[in-house]
Amino acid sequence: MKNLETKVEEIQHLLFEARSLVKICALASDSCITDKELQLRDNLEIYEVLRKVNLLLANIEHILDT
């Protein structure tokens, strides 16, 4: 069983990554971005980002449950 400090560190990292993905997604979907590599071009790209965020949140739940 993981100790509380280890769990908190893992969760902090995952939450930071999830928040970063949400911010990147919001920025990349903004029409003022001219860099085509940063723009989310279709719903599939948005789905992939949301899927990753969902996976991060599921990992957090798993860590809390153990």
N, CA and C atoms as an extended XYZ file, in Angstrom:
198
Properties=species:S:1:pos:R:3:atomname:S:1:resname:S:1:resid:I:1 pbc="F F F"
N         0.832       -1.182        0.000 N   MET     1
C         0.000        0.000        0.000 CA  MET     1
C         0.876        1.245        0.000 C   MET     1
N         0.561        2.164       -0.877 N   LYS     2
C         1.345        3.385       -0.977 CA  LYS     2
C         1.070        4.283        0.228 C   LYS     2
N         2.116        5.000        0.638 N   ASN     3
C         1.880        5.917        1.734 CA  ASN     3
C         1.218        7.192        1.211 C   ASN     3
N         0.670        7.952        2.095 N   LEU     4
C        -0.114        9.133        1.738 CA  LEU     4
C         0.718       10.156        0.962 C   LEU     4
N         1.953       10.352        1.358 N   GLU     5
C         2.815       11.334        0.683 CA  GLU     5
C         3.045       10.946       -0.777 C   GLU     5
N         3.275        9.673       -1.034 N   THR     6
C         3.472        9.202       -2.402 CA  THR     6
C         2.216        9.395       -3.224 C   THR     6
N         1.059        9.087       -2.647 N   LYS     7
C        -0.211        9.269       -3.347 CA  LYS     7
C        -0.422       10.741       -3.719 C   LYS     7
N        -0.167       11.613       -2.775 N   VAL     8
C        -0.365       13.049       -3.019 CA  VAL     8
C         0.551       13.529       -4.132 C   VAL     8
N         1.800       13.099       -4.131 N   GLU     9
C         2.736       13.498       -5.177 CA  GLU     9
C         2.275       13.014       -6.549 C   GLU     9
N         1.825       11.767       -6.623 N   GLU    10
C         1.346       11.223       -7.894 CA  GLU    10
C         0.108       11.979       -8.372 C   GLU    10
N        -0.796       12.259       -7.459 N   ILE    11
C        -2.023       12.972       -7.816 CA  ILE    11
C        -1.713       14.392       -8.260 C   ILE    11
N        -0.808       15.068       -7.579 N   GLN    12
C        -0.439       16.430       -7.973 CA  GLN    12
C         0.096       16.450       -9.402 C   GLN    12
N         0.928       15.484       -9.733 N   HIS    13
C         1.495       15.407      -11.079 CA  HIS    13
C         0.391       15.180      -12.108 C   HIS    13
N        -0.509       14.252      -11.839 N   LEU    14
C        -1.589       13.949      -12.778 CA  LEU    14
C        -2.549       15.126      -12.931 C   LEU    14
N        -2.855       15.809      -11.837 N   LEU    15
C        -3.731       16.978      -11.921 CA  LEU    15
C        -3.081       18.106      -12.716 C   LEU    15
N        -1.787       18.306      -12.532 N   PHE    16
C        -1.073       19.312      -13.302 CA  PHE    16
C        -1.133       18.989      -14.789 C   PHE    16
N        -0.925       17.716      -15.126 N   GLU    17
C        -0.968       17.306      -16.526 CA  GLU    17
C        -2.372       17.486      -17.108 C   GLU    17
N        -3.391       17.109      -16.346 N   ALA    18
C        -4.774       17.269      -16.814 CA  ALA    18
C        -5.101       18.748      -17.026 C   ALA    18
N        -4.741       19.578      -16.077 N   ARG    19
C        -5.006       21.015      -16.204 CA  ARG    19
C        -4.256       21.596      -17.403 C   ARG    19
N        -3.041       21.160      -17.622 N   SER    20
C        -2.263       21.638      -18.769 CA  SER    20
C        -2.934       21.252      -20.082 C   SER    20
N        -3.414       20.030      -20.163 N   LEU    21
C        -4.103       19.595      -21.382 CA  LEU    21
C        -5.364       20.408      -21.633 C   LEU    21
N        -6.106       20.703      -20.580 N   VAL    22
C        -7.319       21.507      -20.730 CA  VAL    22
C        -6.959       22.905      -21.232 C   VAL    22
N        -5.930       23.498      -20.674 N   LYS    23
C        -5.519       24.843      -21.100 CA  LYS    23
C        -5.023       24.832      -22.541 C   LYS    23
N        -4.233       23.837      -22.891 N   ILE    24
C        -3.733       23.732      -24.268 CA  ILE    24
C        -4.893       23.553      -25.237 C   ILE    24
N        -5.845       22.721      -24.856 N   CYS    25
C        -7.011       22.494      -25.704 CA  CYS    25
C        -7.782       23.792      -25.899 C   CYS    25
N        -7.962       24.557      -24.841 N   ALA    26
C        -8.684       25.823      -24.938 CA  ALA    26
C        -7.933       26.807      -25.826 C   ALA    26
N        -6.634       26.876      -25.663 N   LEU    27
C        -5.845       27.784      -26.497 CA  LEU    27
C        -5.827       27.349      -27.954 C   LEU    27
N        -5.678       26.053      -28.155 N   ALA    28
C        -5.554       25.537      -29.513 CA  ALA    28
C        -6.864       25.632      -30.284 C   ALA    28
N        -7.975       25.690      -29.590 N   SER    29
C        -9.253       25.788      -30.283 CA  SER    29
C        -9.657       27.233      -30.549 C   SER    29
N        -8.893       28.172      -30.027 N   ASP    30
C        -9.197       29.589      -30.216 CA  ASP    30
C        -8.851       29.986      -31.651 C   ASP    30
N        -9.743       30.687      -32.290 N   SER    31
C        -9.563       31.020      -33.705 CA  SER    31
C        -8.437       32.016      -33.957 C   SER    31
N        -7.931       32.683      -32.923 N   CYS    32
C        -6.869       33.675      -33.147 CA  CYS    32
C        -5.490       33.028      -33.293 C   CYS    32
N        -5.373       31.745      -33.069 N   ILE    33
C        -4.087       31.074      -33.222 CA  ILE    33
C        -3.816       30.863      -34.707 C   ILE    33
N        -2.658       31.310      -35.127 N   THR    34
C        -2.317       31.187      -36.543 CA  THR    34
C        -1.406       29.998      -36.831 C   THR    34
N        -0.874       29.384      -35.799 N   ASP    35
C        -0.003       28.225      -35.967 CA  ASP    35
C        -0.859       26.990      -36.226 C   ASP    35
N        -0.816       26.466      -37.429 N   LYS    36
C        -1.668       25.333      -37.793 CA  LYS    36
C        -1.343       24.076      -36.997 C   LYS    36
N        -0.116       23.963      -36.488 N   GLU    37
C         0.246       22.793      -35.688 CA  GLU    37
C        -0.435       22.832      -34.319 C   GLU    37
N        -0.791       24.007      -33.839 N   LEU    38
C        -1.429       24.119      -32.520 CA  LEU    38
C        -2.947       24.066      -32.587 C   LEU    38
N        -3.520       24.362      -33.712 N   GLN    39
C        -4.973       24.378      -33.830 CA  GLN    39
C        -5.541       22.969      -33.790 C   GLN    39
N        -6.649       22.831      -33.086 N   LEU    40
C        -7.374       21.567      -33.114 CA  LEU    40
C        -8.265       21.623      -34.337 C   LEU    40
N        -8.010       20.751      -35.283 N   ARG    41
C        -8.654       20.855      -36.583 CA  ARG    41
C       -10.011       20.166      -36.661 C   ARG    41
N       -10.228       19.183      -35.824 N   ASP    42
C       -11.502       18.478      -35.936 CA  ASP    42
C       -11.895       17.878      -34.590 C   ASP    42
N       -13.075       17.297      -34.576 N   ASN    43
C       -13.595       16.714      -33.339 CA  ASN    43
C       -12.757       15.536      -32.855 C   ASN    43
N       -12.089       14.850      -33.757 N   LEU    44
C       -11.254       13.718      -33.356 CA  LEU    44
C       -10.101       14.186      -32.468 C   LEU    44
N        -9.479       15.277      -32.811 N   GLU    45
C        -8.386       15.802      -31.983 CA  GLU    45
C        -8.900       16.232      -30.612 C   GLU    45
N       -10.064       16.864      -30.589 N   ILE    46
C       -10.652       17.267      -29.305 CA  ILE    46
C       -10.979       16.016      -28.486 C   ILE    46
N       -11.529       15.004      -29.132 N   TYR    47
C       -11.841       13.743      -28.459 CA  TYR    47
C       -10.582       13.130      -27.846 C   TYR    47
N        -9.488       13.136      -28.575 N   GLU    48
C        -8.245       12.543      -28.075 CA  GLU    48
C        -7.752       13.267      -26.826 C   GLU    48
N        -7.856       14.586      -26.820 N   VAL    49
C        -7.434       15.349      -25.642 CA  VAL    49
C        -8.349       15.033      -24.459 C   VAL    49
N        -9.660       15.031      -24.704 N   LEU    50
C       -10.598       14.737      -23.622 CA  LEU    50
C       -10.424       13.305      -23.116 C   LEU    50
N       -10.107       12.389      -24.001 N   ARG    51
C        -9.862       10.998      -23.598 CA  ARG    51
C        -8.645       10.918      -22.679 C   ARG    51
N        -7.606       11.672      -23.009 N   LYS    52
C        -6.400       11.700      -22.182 CA  LYS    52
C        -6.703       12.293      -20.803 C   LYS    52
N        -7.471       13.381      -20.769 N   VAL    53
C        -7.838       13.990      -19.488 CA  VAL    53
C        -8.654       13.002      -18.666 C   VAL    53
N        -9.592       12.312      -19.309 N   ASN    54
C       -10.403       11.317      -18.608 CA  ASN    54
C        -9.532       10.205      -18.036 C   ASN    54
N        -8.540        9.751      -18.789 N   LEU    55
C        -7.627        8.717      -18.314 CA  LEU    55
C        -6.825        9.207      -17.104 C   LEU    55
N        -6.375       10.448      -17.154 N   LEU    56
C        -5.643       11.003      -16.014 CA  LEU    56
C        -6.525       11.028      -14.763 C   LEU    56
N        -7.765       11.438      -14.927 N   LEU    57
C        -8.681       11.495      -13.788 CA  LEU    57
C        -8.996       10.089      -13.266 C   LEU    57
N        -9.110        9.116      -14.160 N   ALA    58
C        -9.326        7.734      -13.729 CA  ALA    58
C        -8.118        7.225      -12.945 C   ALA    58
N        -6.918        7.612      -13.368 N   ASN    59
C        -5.705        7.223      -12.639 CA  ASN    59
C        -5.702        7.824      -11.239 C   ASN    59
N        -6.162        9.055      -11.130 N   ILE    60
C        -6.249        9.701       -9.813 CA  ILE    60
C        -7.214        8.932       -8.923 C   ILE    60
N        -8.372        8.572       -9.451 N   GLU    61
C        -9.337        7.794       -8.675 CA  GLU    61
C        -8.735        6.465       -8.230 C   GLU    61
N        -7.992        5.818       -9.123 N   HIS    62
C        -7.357        4.538       -8.786 CA  HIS    62
C        -6.345        4.713       -7.651 C   HIS    62
N        -5.567        5.761       -7.728 N   ILE    63
C        -4.569        6.020       -6.681 CA  ILE    63
C        -5.266        6.243       -5.341 C   ILE    63
N        -6.356        6.993       -5.353 N   LEU    64
C        -7.073        7.270       -4.112 CA  LEU    64
C        -7.727        6.010       -3.536 C   LEU    64
N        -8.126        5.100       -4.410 N   ASP    65
C        -8.790        3.876       -3.964 CA  ASP    65
C        -7.827        2.843       -3.388 C   ASP    65
N        -6.538        2.957       -3.721 N   THR    66
C        -5.570        1.960       -3.232 CA  THR    66
C        -5.005        2.343       -1.893 C   THR    66
